[in-house]
PDB file of C-alpha atoms in Angstrom:
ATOM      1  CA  UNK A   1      73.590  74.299  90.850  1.00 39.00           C
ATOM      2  CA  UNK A   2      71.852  71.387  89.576  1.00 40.00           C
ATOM      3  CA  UNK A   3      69.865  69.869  92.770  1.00 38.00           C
ATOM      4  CA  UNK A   4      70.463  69.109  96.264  1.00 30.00           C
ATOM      5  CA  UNK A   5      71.792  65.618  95.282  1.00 30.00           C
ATOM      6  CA  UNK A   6      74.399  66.498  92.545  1.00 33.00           C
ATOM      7  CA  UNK A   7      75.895  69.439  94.980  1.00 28.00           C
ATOM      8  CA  UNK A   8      77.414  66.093  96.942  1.00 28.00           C
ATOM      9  CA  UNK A   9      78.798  64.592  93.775  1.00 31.00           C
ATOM     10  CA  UNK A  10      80.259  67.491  91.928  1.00 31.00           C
ATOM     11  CA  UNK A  11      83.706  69.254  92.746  1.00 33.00           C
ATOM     12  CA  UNK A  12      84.448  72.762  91.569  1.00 35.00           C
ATOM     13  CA  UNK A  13      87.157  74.539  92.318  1.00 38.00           C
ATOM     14  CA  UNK A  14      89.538  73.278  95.222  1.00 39.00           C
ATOM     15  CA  UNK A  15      90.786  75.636  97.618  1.00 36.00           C
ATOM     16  CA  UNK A  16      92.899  77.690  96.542  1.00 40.00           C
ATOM     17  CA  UNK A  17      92.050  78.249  93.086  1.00 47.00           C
ATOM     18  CA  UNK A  18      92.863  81.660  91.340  1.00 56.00           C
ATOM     19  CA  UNK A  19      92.312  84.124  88.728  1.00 53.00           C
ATOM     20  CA  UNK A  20      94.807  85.861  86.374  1.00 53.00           C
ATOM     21  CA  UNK A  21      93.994  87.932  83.781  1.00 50.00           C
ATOM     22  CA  UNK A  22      90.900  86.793  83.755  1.00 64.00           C
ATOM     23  CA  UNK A  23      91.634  83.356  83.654  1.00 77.00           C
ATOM     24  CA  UNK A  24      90.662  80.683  86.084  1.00 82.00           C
ATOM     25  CA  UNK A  25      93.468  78.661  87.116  1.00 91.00           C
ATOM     26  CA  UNK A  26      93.207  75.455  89.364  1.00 93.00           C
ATOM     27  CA  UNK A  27      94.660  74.534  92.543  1.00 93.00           C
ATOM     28  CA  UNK A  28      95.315  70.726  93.007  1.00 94.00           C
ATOM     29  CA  UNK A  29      97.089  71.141  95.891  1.00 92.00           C
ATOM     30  CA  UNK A  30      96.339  70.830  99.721  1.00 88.00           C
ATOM     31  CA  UNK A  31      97.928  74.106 101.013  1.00 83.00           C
ATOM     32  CA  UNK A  32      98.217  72.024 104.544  1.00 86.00           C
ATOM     33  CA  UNK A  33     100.081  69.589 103.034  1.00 86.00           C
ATOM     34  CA  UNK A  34     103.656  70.362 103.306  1.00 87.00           C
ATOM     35  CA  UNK A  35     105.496  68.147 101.401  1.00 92.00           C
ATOM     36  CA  UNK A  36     109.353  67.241 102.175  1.00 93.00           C
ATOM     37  CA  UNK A  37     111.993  67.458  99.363  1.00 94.00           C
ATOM     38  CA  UNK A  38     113.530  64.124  99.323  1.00 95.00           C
ATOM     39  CA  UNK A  39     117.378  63.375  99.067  1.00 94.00           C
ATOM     40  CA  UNK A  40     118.115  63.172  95.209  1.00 94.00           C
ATOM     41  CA  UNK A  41     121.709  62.943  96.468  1.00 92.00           C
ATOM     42  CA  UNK A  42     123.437  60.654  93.254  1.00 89.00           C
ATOM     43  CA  UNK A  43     120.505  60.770  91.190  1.00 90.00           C
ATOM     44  CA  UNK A  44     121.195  60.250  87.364  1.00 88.00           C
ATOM     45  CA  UNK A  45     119.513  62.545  84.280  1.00 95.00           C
ATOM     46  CA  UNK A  46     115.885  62.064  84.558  1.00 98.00           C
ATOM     47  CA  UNK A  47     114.089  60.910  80.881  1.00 98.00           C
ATOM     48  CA  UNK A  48     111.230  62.189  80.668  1.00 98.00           C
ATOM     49  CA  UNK A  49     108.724  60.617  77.721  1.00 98.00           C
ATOM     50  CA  UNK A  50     106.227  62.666  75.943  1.00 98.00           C
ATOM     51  CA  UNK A  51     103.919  62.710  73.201  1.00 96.00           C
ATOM     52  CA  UNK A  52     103.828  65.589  70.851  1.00 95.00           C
ATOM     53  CA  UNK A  53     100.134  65.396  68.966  1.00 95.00           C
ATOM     54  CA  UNK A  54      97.773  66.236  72.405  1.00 95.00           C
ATOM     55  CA  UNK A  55      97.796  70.253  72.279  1.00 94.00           C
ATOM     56  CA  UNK A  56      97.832  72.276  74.535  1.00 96.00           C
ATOM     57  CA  UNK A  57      99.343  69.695  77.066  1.00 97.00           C
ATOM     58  CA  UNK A  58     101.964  68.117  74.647  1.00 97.00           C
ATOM     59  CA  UNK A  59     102.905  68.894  71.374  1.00 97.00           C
ATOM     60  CA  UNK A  60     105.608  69.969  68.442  1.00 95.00           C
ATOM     61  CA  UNK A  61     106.943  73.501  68.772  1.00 93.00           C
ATOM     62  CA  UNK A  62     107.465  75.483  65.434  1.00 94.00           C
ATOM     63  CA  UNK A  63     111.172  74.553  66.095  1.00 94.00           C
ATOM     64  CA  UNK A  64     110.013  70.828  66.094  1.00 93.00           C
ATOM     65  CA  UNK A  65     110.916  70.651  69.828  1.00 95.00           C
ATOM     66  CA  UNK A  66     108.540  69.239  72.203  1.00 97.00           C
ATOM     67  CA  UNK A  67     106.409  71.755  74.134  1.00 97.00           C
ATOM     68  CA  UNK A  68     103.181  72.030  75.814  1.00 98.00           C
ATOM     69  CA  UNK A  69     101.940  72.798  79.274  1.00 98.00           C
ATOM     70  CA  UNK A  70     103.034  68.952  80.929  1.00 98.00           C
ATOM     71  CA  UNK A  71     106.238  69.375  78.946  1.00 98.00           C
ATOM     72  CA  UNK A  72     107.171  72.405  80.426  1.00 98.00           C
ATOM     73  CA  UNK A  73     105.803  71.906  84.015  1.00 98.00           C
ATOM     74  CA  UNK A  74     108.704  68.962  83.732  1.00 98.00           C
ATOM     75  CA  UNK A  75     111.247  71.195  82.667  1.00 98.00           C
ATOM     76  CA  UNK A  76     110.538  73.726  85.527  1.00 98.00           C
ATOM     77  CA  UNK A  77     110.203  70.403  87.920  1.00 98.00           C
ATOM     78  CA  UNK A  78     113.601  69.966  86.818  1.00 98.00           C
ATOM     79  CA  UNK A  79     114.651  73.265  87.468  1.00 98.00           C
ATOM     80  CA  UNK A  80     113.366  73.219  90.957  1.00 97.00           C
ATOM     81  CA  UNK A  81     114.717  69.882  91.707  1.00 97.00           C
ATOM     82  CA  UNK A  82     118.137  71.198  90.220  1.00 96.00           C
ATOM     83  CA  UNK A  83     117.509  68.390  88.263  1.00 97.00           C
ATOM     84  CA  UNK A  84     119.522  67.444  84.517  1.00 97.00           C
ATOM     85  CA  UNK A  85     116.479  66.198  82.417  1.00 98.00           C
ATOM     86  CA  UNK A  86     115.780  65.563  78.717  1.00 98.00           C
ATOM     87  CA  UNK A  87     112.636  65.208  76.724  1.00 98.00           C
ATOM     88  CA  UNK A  88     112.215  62.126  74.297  1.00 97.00           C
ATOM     89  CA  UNK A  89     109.051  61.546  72.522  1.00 97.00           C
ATOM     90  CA  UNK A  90     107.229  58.484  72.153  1.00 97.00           C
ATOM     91  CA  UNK A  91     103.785  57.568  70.112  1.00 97.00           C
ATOM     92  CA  UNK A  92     101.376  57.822  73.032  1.00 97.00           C
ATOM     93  CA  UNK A  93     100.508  54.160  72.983  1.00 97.00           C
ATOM     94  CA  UNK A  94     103.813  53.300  73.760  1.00 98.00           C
ATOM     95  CA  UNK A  95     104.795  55.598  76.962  1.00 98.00           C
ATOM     96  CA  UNK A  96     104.332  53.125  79.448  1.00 98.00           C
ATOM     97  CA  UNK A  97     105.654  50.197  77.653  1.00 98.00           C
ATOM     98  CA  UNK A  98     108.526  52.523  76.936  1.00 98.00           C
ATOM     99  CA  UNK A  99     108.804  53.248  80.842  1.00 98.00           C
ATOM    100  CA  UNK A 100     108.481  49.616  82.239  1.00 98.00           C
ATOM    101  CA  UNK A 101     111.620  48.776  79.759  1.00 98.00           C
ATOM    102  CA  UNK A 102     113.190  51.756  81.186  1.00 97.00           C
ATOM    103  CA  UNK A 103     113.754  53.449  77.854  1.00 98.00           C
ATOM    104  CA  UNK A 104     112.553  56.713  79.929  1.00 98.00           C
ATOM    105  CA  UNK A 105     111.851  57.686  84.030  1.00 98.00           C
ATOM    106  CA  UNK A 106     109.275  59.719  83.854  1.00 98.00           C
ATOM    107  CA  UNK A 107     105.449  60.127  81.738  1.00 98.00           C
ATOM    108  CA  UNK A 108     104.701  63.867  81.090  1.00 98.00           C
ATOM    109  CA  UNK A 109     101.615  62.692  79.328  1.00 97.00           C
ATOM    110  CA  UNK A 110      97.748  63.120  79.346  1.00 96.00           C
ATOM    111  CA  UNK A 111      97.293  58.826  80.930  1.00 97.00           C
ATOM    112  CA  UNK A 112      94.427  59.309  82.971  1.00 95.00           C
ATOM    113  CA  UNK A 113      95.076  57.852  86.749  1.00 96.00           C
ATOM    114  CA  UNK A 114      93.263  55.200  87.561  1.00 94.00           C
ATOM    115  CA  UNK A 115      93.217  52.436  89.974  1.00 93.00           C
ATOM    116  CA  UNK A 116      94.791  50.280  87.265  1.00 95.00           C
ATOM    117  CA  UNK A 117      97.570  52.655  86.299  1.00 97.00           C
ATOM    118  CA  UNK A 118      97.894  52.607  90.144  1.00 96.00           C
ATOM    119  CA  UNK A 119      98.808  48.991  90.168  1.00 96.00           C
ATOM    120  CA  UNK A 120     101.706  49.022  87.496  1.00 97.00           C
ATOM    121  CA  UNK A 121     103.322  52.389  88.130  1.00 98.00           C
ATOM    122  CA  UNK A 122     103.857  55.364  90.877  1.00 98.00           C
ATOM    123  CA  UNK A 123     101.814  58.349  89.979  1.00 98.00           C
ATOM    124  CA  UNK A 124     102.324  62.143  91.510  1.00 97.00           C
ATOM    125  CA  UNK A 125      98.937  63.805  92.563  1.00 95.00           C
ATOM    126  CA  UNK A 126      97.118  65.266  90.111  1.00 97.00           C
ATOM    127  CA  UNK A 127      98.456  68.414  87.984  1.00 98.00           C
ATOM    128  CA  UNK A 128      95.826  68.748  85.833  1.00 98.00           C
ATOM    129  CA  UNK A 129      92.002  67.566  84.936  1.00 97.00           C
ATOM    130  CA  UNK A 130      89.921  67.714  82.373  1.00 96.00           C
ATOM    131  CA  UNK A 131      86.565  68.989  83.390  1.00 97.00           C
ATOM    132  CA  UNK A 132      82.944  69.144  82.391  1.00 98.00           C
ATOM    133  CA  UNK A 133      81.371  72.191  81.292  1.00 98.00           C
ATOM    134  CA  UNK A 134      78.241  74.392  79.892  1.00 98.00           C
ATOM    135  CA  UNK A 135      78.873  76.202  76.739  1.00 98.00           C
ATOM    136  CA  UNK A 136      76.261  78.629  75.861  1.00 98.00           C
ATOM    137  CA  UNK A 137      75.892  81.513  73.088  1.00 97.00           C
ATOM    138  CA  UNK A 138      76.933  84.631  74.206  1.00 96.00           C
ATOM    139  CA  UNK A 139      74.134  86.801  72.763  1.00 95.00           C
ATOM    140  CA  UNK A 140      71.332  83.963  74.128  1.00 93.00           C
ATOM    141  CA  UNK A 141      71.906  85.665  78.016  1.00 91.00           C
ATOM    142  CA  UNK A 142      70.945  81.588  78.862  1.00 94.00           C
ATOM    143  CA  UNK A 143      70.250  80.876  82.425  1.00 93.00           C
ATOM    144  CA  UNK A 144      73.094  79.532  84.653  1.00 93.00           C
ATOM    145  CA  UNK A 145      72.324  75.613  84.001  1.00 93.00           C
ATOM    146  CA  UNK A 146      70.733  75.389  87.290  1.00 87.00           C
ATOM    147  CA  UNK A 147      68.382  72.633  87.502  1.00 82.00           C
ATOM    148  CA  UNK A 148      64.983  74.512  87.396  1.00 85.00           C
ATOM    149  CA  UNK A 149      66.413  76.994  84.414  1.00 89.00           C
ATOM    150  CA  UNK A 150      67.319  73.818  82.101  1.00 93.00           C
ATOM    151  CA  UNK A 151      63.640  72.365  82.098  1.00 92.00           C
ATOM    152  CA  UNK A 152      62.613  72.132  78.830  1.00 91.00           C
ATOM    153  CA  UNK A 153      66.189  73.293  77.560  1.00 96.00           C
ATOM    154  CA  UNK A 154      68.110  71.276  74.962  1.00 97.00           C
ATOM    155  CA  UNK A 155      71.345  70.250  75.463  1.00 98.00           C
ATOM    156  CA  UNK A 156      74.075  68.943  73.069  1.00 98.00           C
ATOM    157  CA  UNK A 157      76.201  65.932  74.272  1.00 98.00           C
ATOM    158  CA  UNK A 158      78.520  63.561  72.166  1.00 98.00           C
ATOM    159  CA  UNK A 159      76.768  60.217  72.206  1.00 97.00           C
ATOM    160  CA  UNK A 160      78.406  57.548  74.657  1.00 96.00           C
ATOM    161  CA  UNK A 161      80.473  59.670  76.481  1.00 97.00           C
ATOM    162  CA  UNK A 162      80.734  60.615  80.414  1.00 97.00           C
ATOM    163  CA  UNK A 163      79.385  63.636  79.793  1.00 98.00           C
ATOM    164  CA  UNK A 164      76.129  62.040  78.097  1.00 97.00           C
ATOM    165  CA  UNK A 165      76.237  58.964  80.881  1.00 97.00           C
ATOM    166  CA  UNK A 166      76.198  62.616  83.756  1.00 96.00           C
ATOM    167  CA  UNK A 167      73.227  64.332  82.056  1.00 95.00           C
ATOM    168  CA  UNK A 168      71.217  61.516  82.141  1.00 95.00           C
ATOM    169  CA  UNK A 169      71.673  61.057  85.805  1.00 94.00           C
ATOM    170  CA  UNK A 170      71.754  64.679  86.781  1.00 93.00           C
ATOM    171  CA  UNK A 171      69.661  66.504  84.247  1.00 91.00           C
ATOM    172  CA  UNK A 172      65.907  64.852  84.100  1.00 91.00           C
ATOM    173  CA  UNK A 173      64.215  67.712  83.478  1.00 90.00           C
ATOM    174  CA  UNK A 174      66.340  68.698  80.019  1.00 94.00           C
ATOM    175  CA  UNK A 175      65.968  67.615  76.995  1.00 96.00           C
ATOM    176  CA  UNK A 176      69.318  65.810  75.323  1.00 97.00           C
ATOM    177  CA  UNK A 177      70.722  66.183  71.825  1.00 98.00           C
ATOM    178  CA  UNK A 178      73.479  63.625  71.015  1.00 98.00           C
ATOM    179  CA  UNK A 179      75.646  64.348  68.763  1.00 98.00           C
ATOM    180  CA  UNK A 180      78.394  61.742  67.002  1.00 98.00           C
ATOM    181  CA  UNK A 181      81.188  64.037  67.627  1.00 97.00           C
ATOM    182  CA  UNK A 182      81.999  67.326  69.939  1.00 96.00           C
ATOM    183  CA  UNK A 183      82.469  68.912  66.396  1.00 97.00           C
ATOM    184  CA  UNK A 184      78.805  68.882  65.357  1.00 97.00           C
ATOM    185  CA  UNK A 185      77.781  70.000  68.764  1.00 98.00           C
ATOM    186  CA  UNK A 186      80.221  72.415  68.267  1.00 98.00           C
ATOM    187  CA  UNK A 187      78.352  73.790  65.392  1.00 97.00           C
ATOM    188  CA  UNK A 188      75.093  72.787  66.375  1.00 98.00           C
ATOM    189  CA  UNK A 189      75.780  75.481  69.117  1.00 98.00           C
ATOM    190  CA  UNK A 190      76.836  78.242  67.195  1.00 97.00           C
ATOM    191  CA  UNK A 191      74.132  77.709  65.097  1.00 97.00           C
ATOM    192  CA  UNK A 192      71.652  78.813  68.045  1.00 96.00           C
ATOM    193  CA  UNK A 193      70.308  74.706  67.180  1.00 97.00           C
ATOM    194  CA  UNK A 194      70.733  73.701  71.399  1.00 98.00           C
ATOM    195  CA  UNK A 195      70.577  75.985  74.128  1.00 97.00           C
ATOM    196  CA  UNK A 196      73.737  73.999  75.918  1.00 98.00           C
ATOM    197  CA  UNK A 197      76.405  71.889  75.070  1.00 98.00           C
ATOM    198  CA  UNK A 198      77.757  69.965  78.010  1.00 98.00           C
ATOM    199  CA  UNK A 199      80.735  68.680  76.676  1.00 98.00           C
ATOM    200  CA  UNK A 200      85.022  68.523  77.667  1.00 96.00           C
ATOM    201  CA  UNK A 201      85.768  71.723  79.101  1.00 97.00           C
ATOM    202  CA  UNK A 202      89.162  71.496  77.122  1.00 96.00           C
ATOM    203  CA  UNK A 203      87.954  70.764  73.975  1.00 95.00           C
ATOM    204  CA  UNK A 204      85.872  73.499  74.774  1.00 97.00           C
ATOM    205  CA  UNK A 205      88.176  76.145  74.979  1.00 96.00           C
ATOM    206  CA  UNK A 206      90.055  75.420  72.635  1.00 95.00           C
ATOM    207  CA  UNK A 207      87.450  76.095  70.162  1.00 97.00           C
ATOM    208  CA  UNK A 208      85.883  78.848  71.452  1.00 96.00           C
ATOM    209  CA  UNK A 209      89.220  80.581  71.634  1.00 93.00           C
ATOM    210  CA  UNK A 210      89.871  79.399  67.998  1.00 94.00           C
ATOM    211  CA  UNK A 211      88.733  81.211  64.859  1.00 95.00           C
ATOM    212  CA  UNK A 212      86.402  78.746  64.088  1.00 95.00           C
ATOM    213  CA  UNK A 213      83.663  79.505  66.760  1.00 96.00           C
ATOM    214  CA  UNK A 214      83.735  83.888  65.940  1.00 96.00           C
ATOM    215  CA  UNK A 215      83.676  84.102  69.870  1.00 96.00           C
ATOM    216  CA  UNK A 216      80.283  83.213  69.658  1.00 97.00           C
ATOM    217  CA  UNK A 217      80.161  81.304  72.905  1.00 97.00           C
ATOM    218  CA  UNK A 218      81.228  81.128  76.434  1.00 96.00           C
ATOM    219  CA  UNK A 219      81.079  78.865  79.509  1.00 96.00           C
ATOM    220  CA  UNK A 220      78.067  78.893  81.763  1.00 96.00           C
ATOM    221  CA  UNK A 221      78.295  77.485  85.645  1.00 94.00           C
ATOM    222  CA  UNK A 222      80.626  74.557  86.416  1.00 92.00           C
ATOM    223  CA  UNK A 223      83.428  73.542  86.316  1.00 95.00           C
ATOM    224  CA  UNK A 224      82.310  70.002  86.854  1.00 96.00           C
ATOM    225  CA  UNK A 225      84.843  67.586  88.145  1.00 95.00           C
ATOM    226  CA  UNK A 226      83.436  64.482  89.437  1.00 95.00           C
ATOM    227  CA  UNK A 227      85.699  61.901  89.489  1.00 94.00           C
ATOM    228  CA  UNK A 228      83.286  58.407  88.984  1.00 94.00           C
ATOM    229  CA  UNK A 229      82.542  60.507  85.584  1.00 96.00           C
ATOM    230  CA  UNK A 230      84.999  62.509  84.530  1.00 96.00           C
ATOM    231  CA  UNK A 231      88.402  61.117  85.862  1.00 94.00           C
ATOM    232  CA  UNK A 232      90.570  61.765  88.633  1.00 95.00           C
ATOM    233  CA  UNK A 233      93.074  64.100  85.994  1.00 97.00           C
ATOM    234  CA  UNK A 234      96.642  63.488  85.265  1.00 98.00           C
ATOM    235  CA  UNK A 235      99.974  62.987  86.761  1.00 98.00           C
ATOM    236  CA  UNK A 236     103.676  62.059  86.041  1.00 98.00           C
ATOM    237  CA  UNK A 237     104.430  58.526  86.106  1.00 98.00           C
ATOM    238  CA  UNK A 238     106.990  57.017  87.428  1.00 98.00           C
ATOM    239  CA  UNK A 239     108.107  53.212  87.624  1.00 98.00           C
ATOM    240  CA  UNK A 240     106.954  51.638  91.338  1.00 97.00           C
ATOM    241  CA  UNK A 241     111.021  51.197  92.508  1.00 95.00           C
ATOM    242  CA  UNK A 242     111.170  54.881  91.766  1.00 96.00           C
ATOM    243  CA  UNK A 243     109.307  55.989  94.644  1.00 96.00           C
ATOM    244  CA  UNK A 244     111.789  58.707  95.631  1.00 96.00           C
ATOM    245  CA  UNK A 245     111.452  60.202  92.159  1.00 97.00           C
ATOM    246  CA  UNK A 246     107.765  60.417  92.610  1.00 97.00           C
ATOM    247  CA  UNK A 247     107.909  62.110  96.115  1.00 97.00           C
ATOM    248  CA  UNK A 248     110.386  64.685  94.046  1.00 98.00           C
ATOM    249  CA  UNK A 249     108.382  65.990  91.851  1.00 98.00           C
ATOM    250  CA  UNK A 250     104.798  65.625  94.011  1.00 97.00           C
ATOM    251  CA  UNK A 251     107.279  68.265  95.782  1.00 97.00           C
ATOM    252  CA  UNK A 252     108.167  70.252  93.086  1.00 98.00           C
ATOM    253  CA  UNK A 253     104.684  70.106  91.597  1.00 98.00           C
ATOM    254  CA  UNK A 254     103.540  71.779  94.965  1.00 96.00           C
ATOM    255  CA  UNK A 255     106.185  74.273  95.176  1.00 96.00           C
ATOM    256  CA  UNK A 256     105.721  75.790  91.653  1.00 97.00           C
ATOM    257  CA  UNK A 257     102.335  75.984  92.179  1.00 96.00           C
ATOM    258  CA  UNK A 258     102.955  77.724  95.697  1.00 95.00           C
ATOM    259  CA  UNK A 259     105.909  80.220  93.885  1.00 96.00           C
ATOM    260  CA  UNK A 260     103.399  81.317  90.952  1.00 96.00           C
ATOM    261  CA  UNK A 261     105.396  78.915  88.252  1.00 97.00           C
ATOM    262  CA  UNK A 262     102.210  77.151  87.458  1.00 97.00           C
ATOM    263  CA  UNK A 263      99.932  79.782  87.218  1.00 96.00           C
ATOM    264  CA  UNK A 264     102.304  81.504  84.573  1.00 97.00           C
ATOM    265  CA  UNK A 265     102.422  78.470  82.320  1.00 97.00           C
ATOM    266  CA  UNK A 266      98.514  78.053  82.540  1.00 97.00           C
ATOM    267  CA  UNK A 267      98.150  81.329  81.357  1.00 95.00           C
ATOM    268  CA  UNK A 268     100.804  80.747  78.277  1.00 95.00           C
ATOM    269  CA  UNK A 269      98.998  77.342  77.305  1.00 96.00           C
ATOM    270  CA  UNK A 270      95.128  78.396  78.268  1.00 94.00           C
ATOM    271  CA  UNK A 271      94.642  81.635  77.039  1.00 90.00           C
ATOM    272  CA  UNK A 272      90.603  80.742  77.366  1.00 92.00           C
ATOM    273  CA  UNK A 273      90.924  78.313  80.478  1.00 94.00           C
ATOM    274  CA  UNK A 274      88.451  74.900  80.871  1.00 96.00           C
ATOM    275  CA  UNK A 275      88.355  76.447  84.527  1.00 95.00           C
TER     276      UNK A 275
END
């Protein structure tokens, strides 16, 4: 890994984690937690509010429809929950405004939790994160980026990003590349111009499995997950005098991870996963 010190700070994989098809797929769930299924006895049709222009999490079908890996781990929360729930879509910036005047019941959106979200709204644990990762080129056969191998190695960040503020901490010994935008690192990459790009493992994948990169590149070590850095992920939000409604769905969240529900919408929206 990358030093003695950094193996304290960084997170991979919790517990639990799998592989399907040859992609990784998370576990963000304590499997010694058991979780209760609250009384929904009386409970009304649950509004969800989405955003439809953050792919692959939330976005427009080709009927229009919203779709997206959050949108449909809602629908099957539903499901579980036996649950009547519709989708409306809101412009991002205004899903928690929209929730506080109870236009909706429930964000299905990429908000990152925070302390701050914390102290306006219930959240559910975590369903999802965005992690850090190594891109290399394939045909380069680059070291894992452990911290010896990246000595004298250039790597590509985006310029004032976590991902910068982490190699500068954590990676002494390299020699850093910003870049203005993950695009020109991007190509920077595939142009054989930096040995690494450390960058957001989802933006990541999304290129390399797009047409755009000619499968030129894959991840190396990682993932990287550490929260002072890179976030503590995303949940669904809920208003605070909706605390039953959280406890549902940190249930049902658990329960379609536990039944294989989660894993087979991973695999539809991640076909390369930032895992």
């Amino acid at each position: 890994m990358l030093g003695a010190a950094l193996l304290v700070l960084l997170t991979v994989l919790p517990q639990g984690g799998g592989q399907a098809q040859g992609v990784s797929i998370p576990n963000f769930w304590d499997p010694r937690a058991q979780l209760e299924r609250p009384d929904l006895t009386g409970v009304r049709t649950v509004r969800f509010l989405v955003d439809d222009e953050f792919p692959p999490l939330h976005f427009a079908g080709l009927d229009g429809n919203p779709t997206g890996f959050s949108v449909e781990l809602a629908r099957s929360a539903c499901e579980r929950l036996n649950l009547t729930c519709t989708i409306q879509v809101r412009r991002f910036d205004m899903l928690l405004d929209a929730l506080s005047d109870r236009q909706g019941d429930v964000v299905a959106a990429a908000i990152p939790l925070s302390g701050s979200l914390r102290e306006r709204f219930g959240v559910t644990a975590p369903y999802f994160k965005i992690p850090a990762r190594f891109a290399v080129r394939k045909d380069r056969n680059m070291p894992a980026p452990e911290s010896k191998a990246l000595q004298g190695k250039t790597i590509g960040v985006v310029e004032k990003t976590a991902h910068e503020a982490f190699a500068k901490a954590f990676l002494p010994s390299a020699t850093l590349k910003p870049f203005p935008d993950v695009q020109g690192a991007q190509t920077a990459l595939k142009a054989g111009e930096i040995d690494y790009l450390f960058a957001d493992g989802l933006s990541l994948a999304l290129w390399m499995g797009g047409e755009e990169a000619s499968d030129c590149c894959d991840f190396s070590g990682g993932p990287y997950l550490e929260s002072r850095y890179f976030g503590e992920g995303i949940g669904f939000i809920v208003r605070k005098d909706e605390e039953n409604l959280r406890r549902a769905f940190d249930y049902a969240l658990q329960q379609l991870w536990k039944e294989g529900k989660y894993a087979e919408l991973y695999l539809r929206f991640f076909p390369v996963s930032p895992f």
